[in-house]
Coordinates of C-alpha atoms in Angstrom, one line a residue:
X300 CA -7.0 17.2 2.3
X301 CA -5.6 16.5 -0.9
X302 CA -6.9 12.8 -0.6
X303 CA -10.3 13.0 0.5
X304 CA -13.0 11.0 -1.6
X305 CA -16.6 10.6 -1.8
X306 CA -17.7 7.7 0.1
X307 CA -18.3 4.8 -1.6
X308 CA -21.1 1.8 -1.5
X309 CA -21.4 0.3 1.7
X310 CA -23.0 -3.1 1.0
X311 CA -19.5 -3.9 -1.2
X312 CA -17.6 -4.3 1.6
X313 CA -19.6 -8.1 2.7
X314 CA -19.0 -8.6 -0.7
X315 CA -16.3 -12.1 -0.4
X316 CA -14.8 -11.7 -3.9
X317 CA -12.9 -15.0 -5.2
X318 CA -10.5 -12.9 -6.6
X319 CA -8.6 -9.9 -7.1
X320 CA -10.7 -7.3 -9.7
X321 CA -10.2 -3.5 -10.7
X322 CA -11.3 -0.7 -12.2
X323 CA -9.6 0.6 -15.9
X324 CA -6.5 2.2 -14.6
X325 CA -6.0 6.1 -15.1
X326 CA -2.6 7.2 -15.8
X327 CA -1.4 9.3 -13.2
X328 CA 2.7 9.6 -12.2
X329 CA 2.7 8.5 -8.5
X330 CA 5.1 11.6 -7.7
X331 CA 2.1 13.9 -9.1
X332 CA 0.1 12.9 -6.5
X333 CA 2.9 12.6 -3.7
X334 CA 3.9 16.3 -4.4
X335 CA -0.2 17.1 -4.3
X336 CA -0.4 16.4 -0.6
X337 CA 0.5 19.7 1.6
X338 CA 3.5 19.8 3.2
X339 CA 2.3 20.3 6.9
X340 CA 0.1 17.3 6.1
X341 CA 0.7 15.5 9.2
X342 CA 2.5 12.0 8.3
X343 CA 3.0 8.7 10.9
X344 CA 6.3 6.5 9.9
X345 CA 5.0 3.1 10.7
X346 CA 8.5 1.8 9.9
X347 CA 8.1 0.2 6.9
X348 CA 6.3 3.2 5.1
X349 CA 4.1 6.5 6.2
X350 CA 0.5 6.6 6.9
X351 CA -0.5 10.4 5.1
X352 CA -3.3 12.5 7.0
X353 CA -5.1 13.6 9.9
X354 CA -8.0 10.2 9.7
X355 CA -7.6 7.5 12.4
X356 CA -6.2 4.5 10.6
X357 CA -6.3 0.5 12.3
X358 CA -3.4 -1.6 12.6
X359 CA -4.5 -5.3 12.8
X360 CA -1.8 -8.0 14.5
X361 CA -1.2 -11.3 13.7
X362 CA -3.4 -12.2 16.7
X363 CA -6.2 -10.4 15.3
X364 CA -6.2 -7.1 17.7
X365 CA -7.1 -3.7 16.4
X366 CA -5.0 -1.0 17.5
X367 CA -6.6 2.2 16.3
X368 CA -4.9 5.6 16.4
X369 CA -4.2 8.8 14.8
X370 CA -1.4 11.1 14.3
X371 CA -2.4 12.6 17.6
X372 CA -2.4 9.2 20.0
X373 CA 0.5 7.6 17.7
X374 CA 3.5 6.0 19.4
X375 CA 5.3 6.1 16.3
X376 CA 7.1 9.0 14.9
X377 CA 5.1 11.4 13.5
X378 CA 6.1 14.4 10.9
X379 CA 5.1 16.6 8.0
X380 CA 4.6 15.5 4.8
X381 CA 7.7 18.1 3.6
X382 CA 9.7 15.8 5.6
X383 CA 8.5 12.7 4.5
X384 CA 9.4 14.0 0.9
X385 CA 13.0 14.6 1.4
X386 CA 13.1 11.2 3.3
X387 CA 12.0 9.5 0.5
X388 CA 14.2 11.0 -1.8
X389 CA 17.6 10.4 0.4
X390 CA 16.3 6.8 0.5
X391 CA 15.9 6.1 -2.7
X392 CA 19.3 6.8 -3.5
X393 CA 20.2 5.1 -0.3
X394 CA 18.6 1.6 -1.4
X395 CA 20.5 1.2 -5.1
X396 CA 22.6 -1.4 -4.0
X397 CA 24.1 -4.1 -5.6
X398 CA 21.3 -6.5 -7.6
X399 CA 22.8 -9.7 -5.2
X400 CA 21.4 -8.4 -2.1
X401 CA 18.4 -10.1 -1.6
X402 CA 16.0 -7.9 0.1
X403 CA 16.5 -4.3 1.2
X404 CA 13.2 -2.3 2.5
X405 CA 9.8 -3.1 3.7
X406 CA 9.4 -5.9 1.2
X407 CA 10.0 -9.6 2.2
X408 CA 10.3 -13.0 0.9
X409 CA 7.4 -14.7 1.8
X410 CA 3.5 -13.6 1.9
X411 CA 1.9 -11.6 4.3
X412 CA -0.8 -13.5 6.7
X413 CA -4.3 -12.3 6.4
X414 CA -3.9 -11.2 10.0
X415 CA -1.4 -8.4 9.4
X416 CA -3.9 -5.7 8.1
X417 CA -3.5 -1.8 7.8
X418 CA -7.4 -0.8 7.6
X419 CA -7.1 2.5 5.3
X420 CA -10.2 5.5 6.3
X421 CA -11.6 7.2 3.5
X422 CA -9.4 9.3 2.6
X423 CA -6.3 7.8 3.9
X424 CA -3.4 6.6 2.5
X425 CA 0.0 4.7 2.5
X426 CA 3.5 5.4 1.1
X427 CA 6.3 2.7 1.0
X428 CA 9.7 3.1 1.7
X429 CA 12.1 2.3 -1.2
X430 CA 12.9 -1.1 -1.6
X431 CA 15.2 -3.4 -4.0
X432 CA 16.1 -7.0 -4.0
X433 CA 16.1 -10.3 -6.2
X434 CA 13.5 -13.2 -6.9
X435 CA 9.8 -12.4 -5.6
X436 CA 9.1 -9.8 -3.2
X437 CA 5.8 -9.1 -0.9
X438 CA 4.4 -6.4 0.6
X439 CA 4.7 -6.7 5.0
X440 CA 0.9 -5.8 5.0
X441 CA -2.6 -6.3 3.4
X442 CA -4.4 -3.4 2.8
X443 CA -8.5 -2.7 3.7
X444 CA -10.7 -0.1 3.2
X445 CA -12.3 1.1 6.1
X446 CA -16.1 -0.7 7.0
X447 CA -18.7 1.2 5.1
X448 CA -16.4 3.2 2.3
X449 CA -16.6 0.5 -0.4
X450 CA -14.7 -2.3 -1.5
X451 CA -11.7 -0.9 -3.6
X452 CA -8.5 0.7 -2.9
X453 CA -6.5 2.5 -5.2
X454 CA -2.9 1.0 -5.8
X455 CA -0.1 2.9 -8.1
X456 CA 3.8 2.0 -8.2
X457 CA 6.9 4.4 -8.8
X458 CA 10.1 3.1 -11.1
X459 CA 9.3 -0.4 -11.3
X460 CA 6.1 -2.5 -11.9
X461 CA 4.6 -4.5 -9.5
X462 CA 1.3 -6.8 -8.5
X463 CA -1.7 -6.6 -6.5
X464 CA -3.8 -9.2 -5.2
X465 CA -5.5 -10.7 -1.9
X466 CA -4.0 -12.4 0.2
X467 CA -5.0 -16.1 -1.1
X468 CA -3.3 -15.0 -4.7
X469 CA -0.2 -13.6 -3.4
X470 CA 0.1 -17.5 -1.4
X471 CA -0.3 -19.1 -4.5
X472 CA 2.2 -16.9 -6.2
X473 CA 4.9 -18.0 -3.4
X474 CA 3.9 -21.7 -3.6
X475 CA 3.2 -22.0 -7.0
X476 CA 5.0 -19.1 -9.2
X477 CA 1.4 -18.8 -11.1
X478 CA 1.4 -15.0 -12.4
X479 CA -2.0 -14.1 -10.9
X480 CA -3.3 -10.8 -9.5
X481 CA -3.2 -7.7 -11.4
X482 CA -0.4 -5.6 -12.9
X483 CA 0.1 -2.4 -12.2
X484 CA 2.9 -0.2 -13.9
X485 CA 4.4 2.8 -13.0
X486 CA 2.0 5.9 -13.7
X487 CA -0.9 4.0 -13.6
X488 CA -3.8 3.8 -10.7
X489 CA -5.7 0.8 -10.3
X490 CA -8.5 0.3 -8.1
X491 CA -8.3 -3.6 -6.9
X492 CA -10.4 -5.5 -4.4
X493 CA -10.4 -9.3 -3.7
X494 CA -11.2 -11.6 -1.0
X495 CA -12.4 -10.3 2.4
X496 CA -11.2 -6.5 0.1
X497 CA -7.8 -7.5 1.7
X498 CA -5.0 -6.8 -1.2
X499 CA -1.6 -7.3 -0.7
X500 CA 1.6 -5.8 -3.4
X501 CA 4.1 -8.1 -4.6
X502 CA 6.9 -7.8 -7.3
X503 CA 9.7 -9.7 -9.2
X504 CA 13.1 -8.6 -8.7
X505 CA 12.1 -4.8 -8.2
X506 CA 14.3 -2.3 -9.3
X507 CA 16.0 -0.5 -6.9
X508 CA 14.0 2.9 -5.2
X509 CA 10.7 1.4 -6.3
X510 CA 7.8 2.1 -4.0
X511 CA 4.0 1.4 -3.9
X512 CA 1.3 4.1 -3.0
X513 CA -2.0 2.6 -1.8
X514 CA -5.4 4.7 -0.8
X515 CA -9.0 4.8 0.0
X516 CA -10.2 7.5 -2.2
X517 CA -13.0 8.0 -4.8
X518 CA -12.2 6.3 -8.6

């Protein structure tokens, strides 16, 4: 698989980090790596964006429940990556809508709880849909690397730039408009961890058909 990483150091996931950090970033076009992945790749459309590969990935609720499951025990639609592709590419053009429409796609107005986690295998990885809208815009999830593969994810952004930070710094940004976290523009990966390794993507006034890509592979 196209994705698949060496594992990296277990004792970094206790680690409580006070705040978002990252590796240099490598400049890589988020669509180079999309069109890397096979196209019978099996994909799962979690609704708000499509979990890529055959690993078993964890769904954490706001009450705290795991709900593990794979492409194979899913109850959400599941389809090739080929397909994915051309989905992505109708939506984008789909989602450029006028600037006064506040929110359009899987981004929302308001921070996500530390509660609402997708826990990302090694090797695993997540693609947005497109999204637009005005004023600051979060991510629906925080992201976390699988116990025992490290502390880092890798985060990338197509068309517009964004942010990524834990959960506490994407709070303050809501409450307090502070410019925390780290940036991330597009054709640049980034490997950010931060408290509990939950990180979160969040983004001013996106432009229209912009999308995040997060993963748990090897830096």
């Amino acid at each position: 698989m196209i994705l698949a990483g060496a594992v990296f150091s277990a004792f970094a996931i206790n680690e409580h980090v006070s705040a978002a950090s990252y590796h240099e970033p490598i400049q890589k076009n988020v669509d180079e790596i999309i069109e890397n992945i096979p196209d019978s790749e099996p994909v799962v459309d979690v609704g708000d964006g499509y979990m890529i590969g055959k690993q078993d990935f964890d769904i954490i609720d706001s009450k705290g429940q795991h709900h593990k499951q794979n492409y194979k025990t899913t109850q959400y639609p599941v389809l090739d990556a080929d397909k994915m592709k051309n989905n992505q590419k109708q939506a984008e053009a789909a989602v450029k809508l006028p600037e006064s429409i506040k929110s359009v796609g899987p981004l929302i107005n308001k921070p996500v709880s530390a509660n609402n986690v997708k826990v990302l295998n090694k090797g695993k990885g997540y693609w947005s849909k497109p999204f637009s809208g005005s004023g600051w815009q979060y991510a629906g999830f925080a992201f976390q690397p699988q116990y025992g593969t490290g502390a880092y994810l890798m985060w990338t952004t197509h068309v517009d730039s964004g942010r990524v930070g834990d959960v506490l710094q994407a709070n303050d940004n809501y409450q307090t408009g502070n410019l925390n976290g780290t940036v991330i523009k597009p054709g640049q990966e980034k490997w950010v961890t931060g408290y509990e390794n939950k990180t979160t993507y969040y983004t001013f006034r996106p432009t229209s058909g912009t999308t995040y890509y997060v993963a748990n592979i090897d830096m």
